[in-house]
PDB file of C-alpha atoms in Angstrom:
ATOM      1  CA  GLU A  68     -99.651  -0.521 -56.262  1.00 66.00           C
ATOM      2  CA  ASN A  69    -102.534   0.370 -58.461  1.00 75.00           C
ATOM      3  CA  ALA A  70    -101.009   3.758 -59.055  1.00 76.00           C
ATOM      4  CA  ASN A  71     -97.681   2.161 -60.001  1.00 84.00           C
ATOM      5  CA  GLN A  72     -99.417  -0.140 -62.472  1.00 84.00           C
ATOM      6  CA  LEU A  73    -101.226   2.777 -64.073  1.00 79.00           C
ATOM      7  CA  GLN A  74     -97.964   4.704 -64.240  1.00 84.00           C
ATOM      8  CA  SER A  75     -96.234   1.847 -66.017  1.00 88.00           C
ATOM      9  CA  GLN A  76     -99.157   1.355 -68.461  1.00 87.00           C
ATOM     10  CA  GLN A  77     -99.133   5.049 -69.260  1.00 86.00           C
ATOM     11  CA  GLU A  78     -95.420   5.005 -70.026  1.00 90.00           C
ATOM     12  CA  SER A  79     -95.916   2.078 -72.345  1.00 92.00           C
ATOM     13  CA  ILE A  80     -98.751   3.778 -74.222  1.00 92.00           C
ATOM     14  CA  THR A  81     -96.815   7.057 -74.441  1.00 92.00           C
ATOM     15  CA  GLN A  82     -93.884   5.203 -75.969  1.00 95.00           C
ATOM     16  CA  LYS A  83     -96.174   3.472 -78.473  1.00 95.00           C
ATOM     17  CA  LEU A  84     -97.634   6.880 -79.359  1.00 94.00           C
ATOM     18  CA  GLN A  85     -94.190   8.317 -79.987  1.00 96.00           C
ATOM     19  CA  GLU A  86     -93.254   5.384 -82.201  1.00 96.00           C
ATOM     20  CA  THR A  87     -96.469   5.708 -84.165  1.00 96.00           C
ATOM     21  CA  GLU A  88     -95.941   9.460 -84.603  1.00 96.00           C
ATOM     22  CA  THR A  89     -92.411   8.838 -85.833  1.00 97.00           C
ATOM     23  CA  LYS A  90     -93.698   6.242 -88.305  1.00 97.00           C
ATOM     24  CA  ASN A  91     -96.306   8.796 -89.361  1.00 96.00           C
ATOM     25  CA  GLN A  92     -93.616  11.384 -90.062  1.00 97.00           C
ATOM     26  CA  GLU A  93     -91.700   8.883 -92.143  1.00 97.00           C
ATOM     27  CA  LEU A  94     -94.770   7.925 -94.148  1.00 97.00           C
ATOM     28  CA  GLU A  95     -95.590  11.578 -94.816  1.00 97.00           C
ATOM     29  CA  THR A  96     -92.037  12.208 -95.982  1.00 98.00           C
ATOM     30  CA  GLN A  97     -92.198   9.171 -98.284  1.00 97.00           C
ATOM     31  CA  LEU A  98     -95.537  10.321 -99.661  1.00 97.00           C
ATOM     32  CA  VAL A  99     -94.274  13.832-100.384  1.00 97.00           C
ATOM     33  CA  GLU A 100     -91.171  12.436-102.094  1.00 97.00           C
ATOM     34  CA  LEU A 101     -93.206  10.035-104.196  1.00 96.00           C
ATOM     35  CA  GLU A 102     -95.609  12.804-105.177  1.00 97.00           C
ATOM     36  CA  GLN A 103     -92.650  14.957-106.227  1.00 97.00           C
ATOM     37  CA  ARG A 104     -91.171  12.106-108.281  1.00 96.00           C
ATOM     38  CA  MET A 105     -94.590  11.508-109.850  1.00 96.00           C
ATOM     39  CA  GLU A 106     -94.966  15.163-110.713  1.00 97.00           C
ATOM     40  CA  SER A 107     -91.451  15.478-112.090  1.00 96.00           C
ATOM     41  CA  SER A 108     -92.049  12.311-114.143  1.00 94.00           C
ATOM     42  CA  GLN A 109     -95.205  13.901-115.570  1.00 95.00           C
ATOM     43  CA  VAL A 110     -93.370  17.136-116.402  1.00 96.00           C
ATOM     44  CA  GLU A 111     -90.684  15.025-118.119  1.00 94.00           C
ATOM     45  CA  GLN A 112     -93.288  13.037-120.036  1.00 94.00           C
ATOM     46  CA  GLU A 113     -95.034  16.193-121.180  1.00 95.00           C
ATOM     47  CA  ALA A 114     -91.707  17.630-122.402  1.00 95.00           C
ATOM     48  CA  PHE A 115     -91.059  14.318-124.177  1.00 95.00           C
ATOM     49  CA  ARG A 116     -94.459  14.452-125.854  1.00 95.00           C
ATOM     50  CA  LYS A 117     -93.848  18.085-126.849  1.00 96.00           C
ATOM     51  CA  SER A 118     -90.541  17.140-128.495  1.00 96.00           C
ATOM     52  CA  LEU A 119     -92.322  14.295-130.301  1.00 97.00           C
ATOM     53  CA  ARG A 120     -94.938  16.773-131.558  1.00 97.00           C
ATOM     54  CA  SER A 121     -92.135  18.978-132.947  1.00 97.00           C
ATOM     55  CA  LEU A 122     -90.673  15.932-134.735  1.00 97.00           C
ATOM     56  CA  LEU A 123     -94.139  15.098-136.071  1.00 97.00           C
ATOM     57  CA  GLU A 124     -94.405  18.609-137.532  1.00 98.00           C
ATOM     58  CA  LEU A 125     -90.951  18.237-139.087  1.00 97.00           C
ATOM     59  CA  LEU A 126     -92.045  14.888-140.563  1.00 98.00           C
ATOM     60  CA  ASP A 127     -95.184  16.552-141.964  1.00 98.00           C
ATOM     61  CA  GLY A 128     -92.950  19.136-143.622  1.00 98.00           C
ATOM     62  CA  LYS A 129     -90.688  16.461-145.137  1.00 98.00           C
ATOM     63  CA  ILE A 130     -93.683  14.489-146.479  1.00 98.00           C
ATOM     64  CA  PHE A 131     -95.069  17.702-147.985  1.00 98.00           C
ATOM     65  CA  GLU A 132     -91.722  18.467-149.640  1.00 98.00           C
ATOM     66  CA  LEU A 133     -91.406  14.897-150.972  1.00 98.00           C
ATOM     67  CA  THR A 134     -94.921  15.260-152.441  1.00 98.00           C
ATOM     68  CA  GLU A 135     -93.893  18.501-154.175  1.00 98.00           C
ATOM     69  CA  LEU A 136     -90.798  16.755-155.534  1.00 98.00           C
ATOM     70  CA  ARG A 137     -93.002  13.866-156.717  1.00 97.00           C
ATOM     71  CA  ASP A 138     -95.292  16.338-158.536  1.00 97.00           C
ATOM     72  CA  SER A 139     -92.306  18.017-160.213  1.00 97.00           C
ATOM     73  CA  LEU A 140     -91.089  14.602-161.388  1.00 97.00           C
ATOM     74  CA  ALA A 141     -94.562  13.709-162.719  1.00 97.00           C
ATOM     75  CA  LYS A 142     -94.783  16.999-164.629  1.00 96.00           C
ATOM     76  CA  LEU A 143     -91.275  16.532-166.014  1.00 95.00           C
ATOM     77  CA  ILE A 144     -92.038  12.988-167.247  1.00 94.00           C
ATOM     78  CA  GLU A 145     -95.325  13.863-168.884  1.00 91.00           C
ATOM     79  CA  GLY A 146     -94.572  17.446-169.897  1.00 83.00           C
ATOM     80  CA  SER A 147     -91.875  17.024-172.531  1.00 52.00           C
TER      81      SER A 147
ATOM     82  CA  GLU B 227    -107.573  12.274 -56.927  1.00 67.00           C
ATOM     83  CA  ASN B 228    -104.113  11.471 -58.291  1.00 76.00           C
ATOM     84  CA  ALA B 229    -105.444   8.135 -59.556  1.00 76.00           C
ATOM     85  CA  ASN B 230    -108.327   9.897 -61.309  1.00 84.00           C
ATOM     86  CA  GLN B 231    -105.987  12.337 -62.952  1.00 84.00           C
ATOM     87  CA  LEU B 232    -103.759   9.525 -64.202  1.00 79.00           C
ATOM     88  CA  GLN B 233    -106.827   7.669 -65.472  1.00 84.00           C
ATOM     89  CA  SER B 234    -107.970  10.696 -67.432  1.00 88.00           C
ATOM     90  CA  GLN B 235    -104.480  11.309 -68.856  1.00 87.00           C
ATOM     91  CA  GLN B 236    -104.237   7.720 -69.946  1.00 86.00           C
ATOM     92  CA  GLU B 237    -107.542   7.884 -71.764  1.00 90.00           C
ATOM     93  CA  SER B 238    -106.427  10.998 -73.573  1.00 92.00           C
ATOM     94  CA  ILE B 239    -103.151   9.388 -74.665  1.00 91.00           C
ATOM     95  CA  THR B 240    -104.909   6.199 -75.717  1.00 92.00           C
ATOM     96  CA  GLN B 241    -107.284   8.216 -77.889  1.00 95.00           C
ATOM     97  CA  LYS B 242    -104.374  10.105 -79.453  1.00 95.00           C
ATOM     98  CA  LEU B 243    -102.666   6.777 -80.153  1.00 94.00           C
ATOM     99  CA  GLN B 244    -105.768   5.440 -81.911  1.00 96.00           C
ATOM    100  CA  GLU B 245    -106.051   8.586 -84.034  1.00 96.00           C
ATOM    101  CA  THR B 246    -102.397   8.381 -84.972  1.00 95.00           C
ATOM    102  CA  GLU B 247    -102.724   4.700 -85.874  1.00 96.00           C
ATOM    103  CA  THR B 248    -105.739   5.489 -88.055  1.00 97.00           C
ATOM    104  CA  LYS B 249    -103.819   8.281 -89.780  1.00 97.00           C
ATOM    105  CA  ASN B 250    -100.972   5.799 -90.251  1.00 96.00           C
ATOM    106  CA  GLN B 251    -103.287   3.329 -91.945  1.00 97.00           C
ATOM    107  CA  GLU B 252    -104.536   6.067 -94.289  1.00 97.00           C
ATOM    108  CA  LEU B 253    -101.009   7.158 -95.181  1.00 97.00           C
ATOM    109  CA  GLU B 254     -99.981   3.578 -95.917  1.00 97.00           C
ATOM    110  CA  THR B 255    -102.996   3.106 -98.164  1.00 98.00           C
ATOM    111  CA  GLN B 256    -102.190   6.366-100.012  1.00 97.00           C
ATOM    112  CA  LEU B 257     -98.577   5.308-100.391  1.00 97.00           C
ATOM    113  CA  VAL B 258     -99.502   1.912-101.821  1.00 97.00           C
ATOM    114  CA  GLU B 259    -101.934   3.522-104.262  1.00 97.00           C
ATOM    115  CA  LEU B 260     -99.403   6.086-105.390  1.00 96.00           C
ATOM    116  CA  GLU B 261     -96.754   3.385-105.835  1.00 97.00           C
ATOM    117  CA  GLN B 262     -99.200   1.407-107.951  1.00 97.00           C
ATOM    118  CA  ARG B 263    -100.014   4.459-110.107  1.00 96.00           C
ATOM    119  CA  MET B 264     -96.289   5.161-110.455  1.00 96.00           C
ATOM    120  CA  GLU B 265     -95.594   1.597-111.505  1.00 97.00           C
ATOM    121  CA  SER B 266     -98.486   1.487-113.959  1.00 96.00           C
ATOM    122  CA  SER B 267     -97.323   4.828-115.398  1.00 94.00           C
ATOM    123  CA  GLN B 268     -93.832   3.361-115.874  1.00 94.00           C
ATOM    124  CA  VAL B 269     -95.258   0.260-117.584  1.00 96.00           C
ATOM    125  CA  GLU B 270     -97.289   2.567-119.851  1.00 94.00           C
ATOM    126  CA  GLN B 271     -94.253   4.710-120.624  1.00 94.00           C
ATOM    127  CA  GLU B 272     -92.172   1.674-121.447  1.00 95.00           C
ATOM    128  CA  ALA B 273     -94.892   0.426-123.825  1.00 95.00           C
ATOM    129  CA  PHE B 274     -94.985   3.907-125.379  1.00 95.00           C
ATOM    130  CA  ARG B 275     -91.220   3.892-125.879  1.00 95.00           C
ATOM    131  CA  LYS B 276     -91.421   0.390-127.353  1.00 96.00           C
ATOM    132  CA  SER B 277     -94.020   1.565-129.889  1.00 96.00           C
ATOM    133  CA  LEU B 278     -91.796   4.538-130.720  1.00 97.00           C
ATOM    134  CA  ARG B 279     -88.883   2.155-131.306  1.00 97.00           C
ATOM    135  CA  SER B 280     -91.037   0.174-133.728  1.00 97.00           C
ATOM    136  CA  LEU B 281     -91.888   3.392-135.591  1.00 97.00           C
ATOM    137  CA  LEU B 282     -88.191   4.301-135.641  1.00 97.00           C
ATOM    138  CA  GLU B 283     -87.418   0.950-137.278  1.00 98.00           C
ATOM    139  CA  LEU B 284     -90.174   1.537-139.830  1.00 97.00           C
ATOM    140  CA  LEU B 285     -88.711   4.993-140.516  1.00 98.00           C
ATOM    141  CA  ASP B 286     -85.266   3.431-140.981  1.00 98.00           C
ATOM    142  CA  GLY B 287     -86.817   1.082-143.542  1.00 98.00           C
ATOM    143  CA  LYS B 288     -88.482   3.937-145.427  1.00 98.00           C
ATOM    144  CA  ILE B 289     -85.263   5.971-145.515  1.00 98.00           C
ATOM    145  CA  PHE B 290     -83.406   2.908-146.796  1.00 98.00           C
ATOM    146  CA  GLU B 291     -86.009   2.377-149.523  1.00 98.00           C
ATOM    147  CA  LEU B 292     -85.924   6.057-150.515  1.00 98.00           C
ATOM    148  CA  THR B 293     -82.130   5.788-150.797  1.00 98.00           C
ATOM    149  CA  GLU B 294     -82.496   2.761-153.083  1.00 98.00           C
ATOM    150  CA  LEU B 295     -84.996   4.689-155.196  1.00 98.00           C
ATOM    151  CA  ARG B 296     -82.571   7.634-155.287  1.00 97.00           C
ATOM    152  CA  ASP B 297     -79.787   5.327-156.509  1.00 97.00           C
ATOM    153  CA  SER B 298     -82.042   3.885-159.227  1.00 97.00           C
ATOM    154  CA  LEU B 299     -82.866   7.413-160.395  1.00 97.00           C
ATOM    155  CA  ALA B 300     -79.181   8.373-160.424  1.00 97.00           C
ATOM    156  CA  LYS B 301     -78.287   5.297-162.492  1.00 96.00           C
ATOM    157  CA  LEU B 302     -81.154   5.978-164.864  1.00 95.00           C
ATOM    158  CA  ILE B 303     -80.100   9.597-165.429  1.00 94.00           C
ATOM    159  CA  GLU B 304     -76.437   8.835-165.986  1.00 91.00           C
ATOM    160  CA  GLY B 305     -76.771   5.399-167.554  1.00 83.00           C
ATOM    161  CA  SER B 306     -78.405   6.171-170.878  1.00 52.00           C
TER     162      SER B 306
ATOM    163  CA  GLU C 172     -68.107  18.328-236.688  1.00 67.00           C
ATOM    164  CA  ASN C 173     -71.539  19.141-235.324  1.00 76.00           C
ATOM    165  CA  ALA C 174     -72.066  15.474-234.654  1.00 76.00           C
ATOM    166  CA  ASN C 175     -68.793  15.269-232.757  1.00 84.00           C
ATOM    167  CA  GLN C 176     -69.745  18.277-230.680  1.00 84.00           C
ATOM    168  CA  LEU C 177     -73.092  16.750-229.803  1.00 80.00           C
ATOM    169  CA  GLN C 178     -71.368  13.469-228.957  1.00 84.00           C
ATOM    170  CA  SER C 179     -68.979  15.229-226.587  1.00 88.00           C
ATOM    171  CA  GLN C 180     -71.801  17.249-224.967  1.00 87.00           C
ATOM    172  CA  GLN C 181     -73.796  14.075-224.489  1.00 86.00           C
ATOM    173  CA  GLU C 182     -70.907  12.341-222.781  1.00 90.00           C
ATOM    174  CA  SER C 183     -70.484  15.280-220.411  1.00 92.00           C
ATOM    175  CA  ILE C 184     -74.163  15.325-219.496  1.00 92.00           C
ATOM    176  CA  THR C 185     -74.233  11.559-219.038  1.00 92.00           C
ATOM    177  CA  GLN C 186     -71.290  11.795-216.659  1.00 95.00           C
ATOM    178  CA  LYS C 187     -72.993  14.609-214.689  1.00 95.00           C
ATOM    179  CA  LEU C 188     -76.119  12.446-214.483  1.00 94.00           C
ATOM    180  CA  GLN C 189     -74.131   9.518-213.086  1.00 96.00           C
ATOM    181  CA  GLU C 190     -72.479  11.743-210.499  1.00 96.00           C
ATOM    182  CA  THR C 191     -75.830  13.200-209.461  1.00 95.00           C
ATOM    183  CA  GLU C 192     -77.359   9.727-209.170  1.00 96.00           C
ATOM    184  CA  THR C 193     -74.444   8.588-207.033  1.00 97.00           C
ATOM    185  CA  LYS C 194     -74.862  11.663-204.786  1.00 97.00           C
ATOM    186  CA  ASN C 195     -78.564  10.812-204.641  1.00 96.00           C
ATOM    187  CA  GLN C 196     -77.813   7.277-203.429  1.00 97.00           C
ATOM    188  CA  GLU C 197     -75.512   8.651-200.767  1.00 97.00           C
ATOM    189  CA  LEU C 198     -78.120  11.136-199.567  1.00 97.00           C
ATOM    190  CA  GLU C 199     -80.784   8.434-199.391  1.00 97.00           C
ATOM    191  CA  THR C 200     -78.454   6.199-197.386  1.00 97.00           C
ATOM    192  CA  GLN C 201     -77.683   9.069-194.991  1.00 97.00           C
ATOM    193  CA  LEU C 202     -81.387   9.818-194.660  1.00 97.00           C
ATOM    194  CA  VAL C 203     -82.272   6.206-193.871  1.00 97.00           C
ATOM    195  CA  GLU C 204     -79.469   6.009-191.306  1.00 97.00           C
ATOM    196  CA  LEU C 205     -80.508   9.247-189.651  1.00 96.00           C
ATOM    197  CA  GLU C 206     -84.148   8.110-189.547  1.00 96.00           C
ATOM    198  CA  GLN C 207     -83.046   4.862-187.894  1.00 97.00           C
ATOM    199  CA  ARG C 208     -80.961   6.708-185.303  1.00 96.00           C
ATOM    200  CA  MET C 209     -83.906   9.054-184.680  1.00 96.00           C
ATOM    201  CA  GLU C 210     -86.282   6.141-184.212  1.00 97.00           C
ATOM    202  CA  SER C 211     -83.905   4.228-181.940  1.00 96.00           C
ATOM    203  CA  SER C 212     -83.369   7.400-179.905  1.00 94.00           C
ATOM    204  CA  GLN C 213     -87.157   7.737-179.524  1.00 94.00           C
ATOM    205  CA  VAL C 214     -87.487   4.089-178.464  1.00 96.00           C
ATOM    206  CA  GLU C 215     -84.711   4.691-175.917  1.00 94.00           C
ATOM    207  CA  GLN C 216     -86.367   7.857-174.652  1.00 94.00           C
ATOM    208  CA  GLU C 217     -89.697   6.099-174.264  1.00 95.00           C
ATOM    209  CA  ALA C 218     -88.026   3.299-172.283  1.00 95.00           C
ATOM    210  CA  PHE C 219     -86.329   5.970-170.147  1.00 95.00           C
ATOM    211  CA  ARG C 220     -89.661   7.675-169.487  1.00 95.00           C
ATOM    212  CA  LYS C 221     -91.254   4.315-168.657  1.00 96.00           C
ATOM    213  CA  SER C 222     -88.512   3.607-166.085  1.00 96.00           C
ATOM    214  CA  LEU C 223     -89.057   7.083-164.628  1.00 97.00           C
ATOM    215  CA  ARG C 224     -92.790   6.357-164.345  1.00 97.00           C
ATOM    216  CA  SER C 225     -91.975   3.163-162.398  1.00 97.00           C
ATOM    217  CA  LEU C 226     -89.761   5.187-160.050  1.00 97.00           C
ATOM    218  CA  LEU C 227     -92.558   7.743-159.663  1.00 97.00           C
ATOM    219  CA  GLU C 228     -94.945   4.962-158.599  1.00 98.00           C
ATOM    220  CA  LEU C 229     -92.356   3.672-156.120  1.00 97.00           C
ATOM    221  CA  LEU C 230     -91.987   7.220-154.763  1.00 98.00           C
ATOM    222  CA  ASP C 231     -95.784   7.461-154.427  1.00 98.00           C
ATOM    223  CA  GLY C 232     -95.682   4.236-152.407  1.00 98.00           C
ATOM    224  CA  LYS C 233     -92.931   5.542-150.121  1.00 98.00           C
ATOM    225  CA  ILE C 234     -94.771   8.834-149.526  1.00 98.00           C
ATOM    226  CA  PHE C 235     -97.939   6.871-148.716  1.00 98.00           C
ATOM    227  CA  GLU C 236     -96.035   4.670-146.257  1.00 98.00           C
ATOM    228  CA  LEU C 237     -94.361   7.708-144.617  1.00 98.00           C
ATOM    229  CA  THR C 238     -97.829   9.245-144.214  1.00 98.00           C
ATOM    230  CA  GLU C 239     -99.088   6.074-142.519  1.00 98.00           C
ATOM    231  CA  LEU C 240     -96.060   6.146-140.219  1.00 98.00           C
ATOM    232  CA  ARG C 241     -96.766   9.825-139.482  1.00 97.00           C
ATOM    233  CA  ASP C 242    -100.375   8.959-138.578  1.00 97.00           C
ATOM    234  CA  SER C 243     -99.210   6.150-136.267  1.00 97.00           C
ATOM    235  CA  LEU C 244     -96.842   8.581-134.548  1.00 97.00           C
ATOM    236  CA  ALA C 245     -99.614  11.178-134.150  1.00 97.00           C
ATOM    237  CA  LYS C 246    -101.984   8.595-132.636  1.00 96.00           C
ATOM    238  CA  LEU C 247     -99.236   7.370-130.318  1.00 95.00           C
ATOM    239  CA  ILE C 248     -98.436  10.895-129.074  1.00 94.00           C
ATOM    240  CA  GLU C 249    -102.036  11.910-128.485  1.00 91.00           C
ATOM    241  CA  GLY C 250    -103.482   8.516-127.585  1.00 83.00           C
ATOM    242  CA  SER C 251    -101.883   7.790-124.232  1.00 52.00           C
TER     243      SER C 251
ATOM    244  CA  GLU D 141     -81.181  11.229-239.116  1.00 67.00           C
ATOM    245  CA  ASN D 142     -78.288  10.270-236.846  1.00 75.00           C
ATOM    246  CA  ALA D 143     -78.062  13.882-235.713  1.00 76.00           C
ATOM    247  CA  ASN D 144     -81.791  13.942-234.918  1.00 84.00           C
ATOM    248  CA  GLN D 145     -81.486  10.785-232.903  1.00 84.00           C
ATOM    249  CA  LEU D 146     -78.578  12.170-230.928  1.00 79.00           C
ATOM    250  CA  GLN D 147     -80.505  15.399-230.344  1.00 84.00           C
ATOM    251  CA  SER D 148     -83.484  13.475-228.988  1.00 88.00           C
ATOM    252  CA  GLN D 149     -81.287  11.290-226.775  1.00 87.00           C
ATOM    253  CA  GLN D 150     -79.574  14.346-225.376  1.00 86.00           C
ATOM    254  CA  GLU D 151     -82.863  16.002-224.504  1.00 90.00           C
ATOM    255  CA  SER D 152     -83.955  12.872-222.665  1.00 92.00           C
ATOM    256  CA  ILE D 153     -80.728  12.699-220.675  1.00 92.00           C
ATOM    257  CA  THR D 154     -80.854  16.406-219.874  1.00 92.00           C
ATOM    258  CA  GLN D 155     -84.422  16.007-218.539  1.00 95.00           C
ATOM    259  CA  LYS D 156     -83.349  13.007-216.413  1.00 95.00           C
ATOM    260  CA  LEU D 157     -80.462  15.084-215.039  1.00 94.00           C
ATOM    261  CA  GLN D 158     -82.819  17.898-214.045  1.00 96.00           C
ATOM    262  CA  GLU D 159     -85.162  15.478-212.297  1.00 96.00           C
ATOM    263  CA  THR D 160     -82.276  13.885-210.456  1.00 95.00           C
ATOM    264  CA  GLU D 161     -80.959  17.298-209.380  1.00 96.00           C
ATOM    265  CA  THR D 162     -84.415  18.271-208.114  1.00 97.00           C
ATOM    266  CA  LYS D 163     -84.670  15.022-206.160  1.00 97.00           C
ATOM    267  CA  ASN D 164     -81.181  15.779-204.822  1.00 96.00           C
ATOM    268  CA  GLN D 165     -82.323  19.190-203.572  1.00 97.00           C
ATOM    269  CA  GLU D 166     -85.309  17.598-201.866  1.00 97.00           C
ATOM    270  CA  LEU D 167     -83.168  14.968-200.183  1.00 97.00           C
ATOM    271  CA  GLU D 168     -80.735  17.589-198.940  1.00 97.00           C
ATOM    272  CA  THR D 169     -83.593  19.653-197.518  1.00 97.00           C
ATOM    273  CA  GLN D 170     -85.025  16.572-195.791  1.00 97.00           C
ATOM    274  CA  LEU D 171     -81.598  15.722-194.403  1.00 97.00           C
ATOM    275  CA  VAL D 172     -81.047  19.216-193.015  1.00 97.00           C
ATOM    276  CA  GLU D 173     -84.512  19.219-191.433  1.00 97.00           C
ATOM    277  CA  LEU D 174     -83.993  15.823-189.870  1.00 96.00           C
ATOM    278  CA  GLU D 175     -80.589  16.868-188.543  1.00 97.00           C
ATOM    279  CA  GLN D 176     -82.181  19.945-186.988  1.00 97.00           C
ATOM    280  CA  ARG D 177     -84.949  17.864-185.369  1.00 96.00           C
ATOM    281  CA  MET D 178     -82.307  15.431-184.101  1.00 96.00           C
ATOM    282  CA  GLU D 179     -80.245  18.228-182.626  1.00 97.00           C
ATOM    283  CA  SER D 180     -83.230  19.947-181.027  1.00 96.00           C
ATOM    284  CA  SER D 181     -84.324  16.600-179.593  1.00 94.00           C
ATOM    285  CA  GLN D 182     -80.862  16.175-178.088  1.00 95.00           C
ATOM    286  CA  VAL D 183     -80.947  19.666-176.594  1.00 96.00           C
ATOM    287  CA  GLU D 184     -84.386  18.865-175.136  1.00 94.00           C
ATOM    288  CA  GLN D 185     -83.160  15.561-173.729  1.00 94.00           C
ATOM    289  CA  GLU D 186     -80.165  17.221-172.130  1.00 94.00           C
ATOM    290  CA  ALA D 187     -82.435  19.834-170.513  1.00 95.00           C
ATOM    291  CA  PHE D 188     -84.672  16.979-169.311  1.00 95.00           C
ATOM    292  CA  ARG D 189     -81.717  15.165-167.800  1.00 95.00           C
ATOM    293  CA  LYS D 190     -80.535  18.405-166.169  1.00 96.00           C
ATOM    294  CA  SER D 191     -83.951  18.882-164.545  1.00 96.00           C
ATOM    295  CA  LEU D 192     -83.844  15.268-163.354  1.00 97.00           C
ATOM    296  CA  ARG D 193     -80.437  15.907-161.813  1.00 97.00           C
ATOM    297  CA  SER D 194     -81.883  18.891-159.910  1.00 97.00           C
ATOM    298  CA  LEU D 195     -84.710  16.669-158.619  1.00 97.00           C
ATOM    299  CA  LEU D 196     -82.146  14.056-157.607  1.00 97.00           C
ATOM    300  CA  GLU D 197     -80.281  16.677-155.571  1.00 98.00           C
ATOM    301  CA  LEU D 198     -83.550  17.733-153.929  1.00 97.00           C
ATOM    302  CA  LEU D 199     -84.284  14.077-153.140  1.00 98.00           C
ATOM    303  CA  ASP D 200     -80.798  13.745-151.607  1.00 98.00           C
ATOM    304  CA  GLY D 201     -81.593  16.737-149.414  1.00 98.00           C
ATOM    305  CA  LYS D 202     -84.917  15.259-148.292  1.00 98.00           C
ATOM    306  CA  ILE D 203     -83.319  11.890-147.465  1.00 98.00           C
ATOM    307  CA  PHE D 204     -80.623  13.701-145.475  1.00 98.00           C
ATOM    308  CA  GLU D 205     -83.255  15.675-143.551  1.00 98.00           C
ATOM    309  CA  LEU D 206     -85.301  12.523-142.860  1.00 98.00           C
ATOM    310  CA  THR D 207     -82.128  10.896-141.521  1.00 98.00           C
ATOM    311  CA  GLU D 208     -81.550  13.863-139.181  1.00 98.00           C
ATOM    312  CA  LEU D 209     -85.169  13.596-138.013  1.00 98.00           C
ATOM    313  CA  ARG D 210     -84.677   9.855-137.471  1.00 97.00           C
ATOM    314  CA  ASP D 211     -81.579  10.543-135.347  1.00 97.00           C
ATOM    315  CA  SER D 212     -83.456  13.128-133.269  1.00 97.00           C
ATOM    316  CA  LEU D 213     -86.234  10.579-132.673  1.00 97.00           C
ATOM    317  CA  ALA D 214     -83.698   7.904-131.678  1.00 97.00           C
ATOM    318  CA  LYS D 215     -81.996  10.278-129.202  1.00 96.00           C
ATOM    319  CA  LEU D 216     -85.358  11.312-127.784  1.00 95.00           C
ATOM    320  CA  ILE D 217     -86.467   7.698-127.251  1.00 94.00           C
ATOM    321  CA  GLU D 218     -83.241   6.562-125.604  1.00 91.00           C
ATOM    322  CA  GLY D 219     -82.217   9.820-123.972  1.00 83.00           C
ATOM    323  CA  SER D 220     -84.888  10.260-121.312  1.00 52.00           C
TER     324      SER D 220
END
């Protein structure tokens, strides 16, 4: 009887262990996926920021060219 | 003897179950943290994009004003 | 006879004088008109230049505002 | 006596004629000079206006380029 009880308890614990290990697997999979999404989001963001920096440089160029144009206009007005 | 063996097996499985449950707890904590970081990163990114949209509107305004200035200059050159 | 000759000469010179004085009047009128056109053209040109100076100041303002916008964009890109 | 009087009158008129002709010469010189200044001022003004037109075209180019930059920024903000 005692042996039967132990047997039954052991089966129950073994089943619980299997369930917990399965849950563990799922959590690890979720974690890896989330980490990959996080990383890919960071790569995306860095590319975004890099494109913005290129636009900033273009804007710098345009402001510089407008300033040159402004100087030409000033010279023209005062020069003749 | 058989009973002792079962007893020992059961202890081993019970220990394994506790370890796996602890691991499970850790993974769930990690997952929650990562989800929170992900969410806060998305909130940040959305705020960033919102600020960029404001700058875009400002840029639209400046381009519009430069176009008005351009038209005034054109009228001035041809008008008199 | 001599008196007649003198009389005739005098009439001829008097007529030449009148013609020259008339031409003189015409030239003075032309001169005054040309001076007035010159002056009004200079007034016009000065007004033109003044309008151009106003546009130059507006352009300065726009360049300043574009530079502020550029700085906001730079801070936004690097800041977060 | 009458002849002497006529002679004297004639000399006076002749002198007046010479003065008027000299004045005439001066006026014509002034007129030619003023016409030349007027013409050279018009040539100058036309060159001025031509330079302004070149600046206007440059300004058009800059506004066009700023608009392209604005569109790139808009695509970047919405696109990713």
